[in-house]
């Protein structure tokens, strides 16, 4: 009951006319920012700090939070339509979203993404409201050893993400891990794979790789197949409506991924990208039709979209209850709050309840705005696909290049983009799956850093990974998820001769 | 086209020149900027350098201190090295400034930048923050000396920080340990990617202590907090939420550490241009707008003019080299 009263109090703040305007402006700007690669939520929020400087802290945070979850909401659009993720958190959405668009179901994919985002976002706001103060403790219970084990569990998804050849999937994953550790090693200060270039000292931005391997490689592939020619425009949008059976198909994945995504978001350092991958690979394993994932399965769109929006809201837990940022984006939000004279932390609930509850209430409103704003726009945005192929391909090219250049203003990064485009093309031609590479890229660096950190703390004692209960259970689940499919396959092999 | 260009140039130049001649009469300055000043943050938006660039540009603009615009530009990469290499090529350009702090000394010492502070023109040191040593509230250590005694007994006792070995947090704690009579290399420094991550690790009991910026930590301390501070690297007690935190020197450890921030310019900037900027920043520090921003960000004024700042940088380099060589982290 108490949280209900608090929420009413929060709505009192969020429903002030100016604050409604801020929510609307925030989610609208966020949607646009999310669709365009390059200008991610981090830079957008940093650029907004001067605007929010003179605002009431609650209004400022309402506005900036809106931009953040709006961007994650909108990021799926370019993933689905162009295979070019607008923000890192929506890469997994393109695995099934883009194949759906190619099959003339772009409208449906976008609609599913919007519904799943809305539900993921809303479910996690309920969690945020009810259990945020308790969850602070959960967030800090994850130390280096626990993170290592979580990343190991995440990496076991390579098995399910590499369809035909496990060996090729593993090669791709290792390549991804190698790319992830490029730059100055945090533990020793040693340069790794930098080839003496100052441009590589900070490593390679995730979006450069993702845009190259997915979007640019797709352009190259179509050109290579001669598809750039005079192919007639196709009516590619399709219906937005979901049938009853489709709704019942995607409901359980959305529910599971919302919860999973929220808890991933709560952990500092994990966030929307990892959340969406975990959601995707969990559903792929649970689904009976798991082999159709990656070929346009609606569950493959619903799961990562619910998870990344839930994770985005979850990442507010460490920020608001502990005053520590769990991600780059929440670090900028923390900076903005400090400038506005609010220090988030354990005392925030008592000192600034207006900020805490005002933002939570505004998120409910913002998510409704996003749904209402996005659904009618889908047919308009999806018209992009009606363009003649040559124009569409040029558009994707421009999109990738502007996106990458806009992030760093570096010609070097454009060359990297080209390189990854060629790598992606090569992988595709020789039957290497690209998803494991992206997974290795996301998880590799955190896994390695956490492992060495844990060993440094334990004085080189490897048993630290089993001594900590959370870490031990994560490792056990990882081992089971590797062994169970093998055992299952063994069983079916034993049975099938008998059956036939 | 060719005929038009000089005309355009003339008109572009004429207005600022007229403004400049007025300014000369009023303030007897030998040089004023003739176009927008590029003010570079050698990192992505959101970090310490970026905040300094955007805050100072805003205050200068709002208080009407300069006739020309200060354009904030982000050049990320290599912990600053990419921007430094770019600026180093722009010798003598009086319209190019950048925000700086200890990495301008530490990154070259580690061997990952060819350009160090001597390649650029010091303009002014503006502000400083200090390091702070934190432990959990239920920690057995009540002061720094107890912590260091425990470290001597148990070399595995871990101290987390928010940056790589050989960078600010590590130098700060290693220098402190060696002033307290330990060997600098004995500190089991565990680097996290950011002060926030180090802090959650402390709260969760994964490391025993954390070294971080005092400004960043002040919001975490106080009643009801899970962590407390053992000492701060300032020469005297700080104010606000940190008023109860003893300095290192109060605990008989003769050591201070400044996380200073300042402004430098392109190589070989003329003395007149340097004088203009020195004066501009000195004026800015006196404004109400600055005072308000500074208080909200937890910064402490620490102005030094170009010459003092240059000497200070040389002294810092000597001090850091010593700690780094004790740690075996001195690059080539």
PDB file of N, CA and C in Angstrom, chain A residues 43 72 86 99-100 122 129 162 165 171 177 190 258-259 263 265 318 339 343-344 348 369 401 436 490:
ATOM      1  N   UNK A  43      25.922  10.086 -25.748  1.00  0.00           N
ATOM      2  CA  UNK A  43      26.295  11.424 -26.231  1.00  0.00           C
ATOM      3  C   UNK A  43      25.101  12.359 -26.180  1.00  0.00           C
ATOM      4  N   UNK A  72      16.245   3.244 -26.565  1.00  0.00           N
ATOM      5  CA  UNK A  72      16.232   1.781 -26.622  1.00  0.00           C
ATOM      6  C   UNK A  72      14.972   1.303 -27.340  1.00  0.00           C
ATOM      7  N   UNK A  86      20.554   0.798 -34.372  1.00  0.00           N
ATOM      8  CA  UNK A  86      20.748   2.199 -34.019  1.00  0.00           C
ATOM      9  C   UNK A  86      21.447   2.350 -32.690  1.00  0.00           C
ATOM     10  N   UNK A  99      15.235 -10.699 -41.023  1.00  0.00           N
ATOM     11  CA  UNK A  99      14.644 -11.745 -41.874  1.00  0.00           C
ATOM     12  C   UNK A  99      13.132 -11.583 -42.025  1.00  0.00           C
ATOM     13  N   UNK A 100      12.451 -11.181 -40.943  1.00  0.00           N
ATOM     14  CA  UNK A 100      11.007 -10.959 -41.058  1.00  0.00           C
ATOM     15  C   UNK A 100      10.722  -9.860 -42.075  1.00  0.00           C
ATOM     16  N   UNK A 122       7.234  -1.635 -18.976  1.00  0.00           N
ATOM     17  CA  UNK A 122       6.252  -1.442 -17.912  1.00  0.00           C
ATOM     18  C   UNK A 122       6.447  -2.448 -16.778  1.00  0.00           C
ATOM     19  N   UNK A 129       9.667  -0.077  -8.830  1.00  0.00           N
ATOM     20  CA  UNK A 129       8.899   0.588  -7.789  1.00  0.00           C
ATOM     21  C   UNK A 129       8.823  -0.271  -6.535  1.00  0.00           C
ATOM     22  N   UNK A 162      25.146 -20.912 -33.002  1.00  0.00           N
ATOM     23  CA  UNK A 162      25.802 -21.393 -34.222  1.00  0.00           C
ATOM     24  C   UNK A 162      25.038 -22.596 -34.744  1.00  0.00           C
ATOM     25  N   UNK A 165      27.369 -25.385 -37.972  1.00  0.00           N
ATOM     26  CA  UNK A 165      28.659 -25.941 -37.578  1.00  0.00           C
ATOM     27  C   UNK A 165      29.112 -25.337 -36.259  1.00  0.00           C
ATOM     28  N   UNK A 171      34.823 -20.567 -33.705  1.00  0.00           N
ATOM     29  CA  UNK A 171      35.834 -19.713 -34.322  1.00  0.00           C
ATOM     30  C   UNK A 171      35.360 -18.260 -34.304  1.00  0.00           C
ATOM     31  N   UNK A 177      35.884 -12.430 -29.089  1.00  0.00           N
ATOM     32  CA  UNK A 177      36.581 -12.188 -27.824  1.00  0.00           C
ATOM     33  C   UNK A 177      37.899 -11.459 -28.089  1.00  0.00           C
ATOM     34  N   UNK A 190      49.193  -2.922 -20.597  1.00  0.00           N
ATOM     35  CA  UNK A 190      49.831  -3.393 -21.828  1.00  0.00           C
ATOM     36  C   UNK A 190      48.919  -3.149 -23.030  1.00  0.00           C
ATOM     37  N   UNK A 258      11.236 -10.113 -19.897  1.00  0.00           N
ATOM     38  CA  UNK A 258      11.098  -8.879 -19.129  1.00  0.00           C
ATOM     39  C   UNK A 258      11.764  -9.032 -17.764  1.00  0.00           C
ATOM     40  N   UNK A 259      11.498 -10.172 -17.125  1.00  0.00           N
ATOM     41  CA  UNK A 259      12.068 -10.404 -15.792  1.00  0.00           C
ATOM     42  C   UNK A 259      13.590 -10.565 -15.893  1.00  0.00           C
ATOM     43  N   UNK A 263      16.618  -7.956 -14.270  1.00  0.00           N
ATOM     44  CA  UNK A 263      17.693  -8.316 -13.341  1.00  0.00           C
ATOM     45  C   UNK A 263      19.073  -8.127 -13.965  1.00  0.00           C
ATOM     46  N   UNK A 265      19.735  -5.756 -16.028  1.00  0.00           N
ATOM     47  CA  UNK A 265      19.952  -4.320 -15.972  1.00  0.00           C
ATOM     48  C   UNK A 265      20.382  -3.856 -14.590  1.00  0.00           C
ATOM     49  N   UNK A 318      20.692   0.611  -9.464  1.00  0.00           N
ATOM     50  CA  UNK A 318      21.927   1.028  -8.786  1.00  0.00           C
ATOM     51  C   UNK A 318      22.110   2.536  -8.774  1.00  0.00           C
ATOM     52  N   UNK A 339      25.082  17.854 -10.985  1.00  0.00           N
ATOM     53  CA  UNK A 339      25.102  19.252 -11.387  1.00  0.00           C
ATOM     54  C   UNK A 339      23.817  19.944 -10.946  1.00  0.00           C
ATOM     55  N   UNK A 343      22.258  14.372  -4.903  1.00  0.00           N
ATOM     56  CA  UNK A 343      23.172  13.236  -4.901  1.00  0.00           C
ATOM     57  C   UNK A 343      22.370  11.963  -4.699  1.00  0.00           C
ATOM     58  N   UNK A 344      22.288  11.143  -5.758  1.00  0.00           N
ATOM     59  CA  UNK A 344      21.580   9.876  -5.633  1.00  0.00           C
ATOM     60  C   UNK A 344      22.329   8.980  -4.662  1.00  0.00           C
ATOM     61  N   UNK A 348      18.542   9.025  -0.929  1.00  0.00           N
ATOM     62  CA  UNK A 348      17.754   9.791  -1.891  1.00  0.00           C
ATOM     63  C   UNK A 348      16.252   9.637  -1.666  1.00  0.00           C
ATOM     64  N   UNK A 369       3.271   6.827 -23.984  1.00  0.00           N
ATOM     65  CA  UNK A 369       3.565   7.742 -25.088  1.00  0.00           C
ATOM     66  C   UNK A 369       4.299   7.004 -26.207  1.00  0.00           C
ATOM     67  N   UNK A 401      27.777   4.966 -42.505  1.00  0.00           N
ATOM     68  CA  UNK A 401      28.951   5.836 -42.486  1.00  0.00           C
ATOM     69  C   UNK A 401      28.719   7.061 -41.619  1.00  0.00           C
ATOM     70  N   UNK A 436      27.585 -15.404 -32.941  1.00  0.00           N
ATOM     71  CA  UNK A 436      28.568 -15.735 -31.893  1.00  0.00           C
ATOM     72  C   UNK A 436      29.708 -14.723 -31.809  1.00  0.00           C
ATOM     73  N   UNK A 490      22.022 -37.560 -27.472  1.00  0.00           N
ATOM     74  CA  UNK A 490      22.437 -38.938 -27.291  1.00  0.00           C
ATOM     75  C   UNK A 490      21.230 -39.843 -27.108  1.00  0.00           C
TER      76      UNK A 490
END
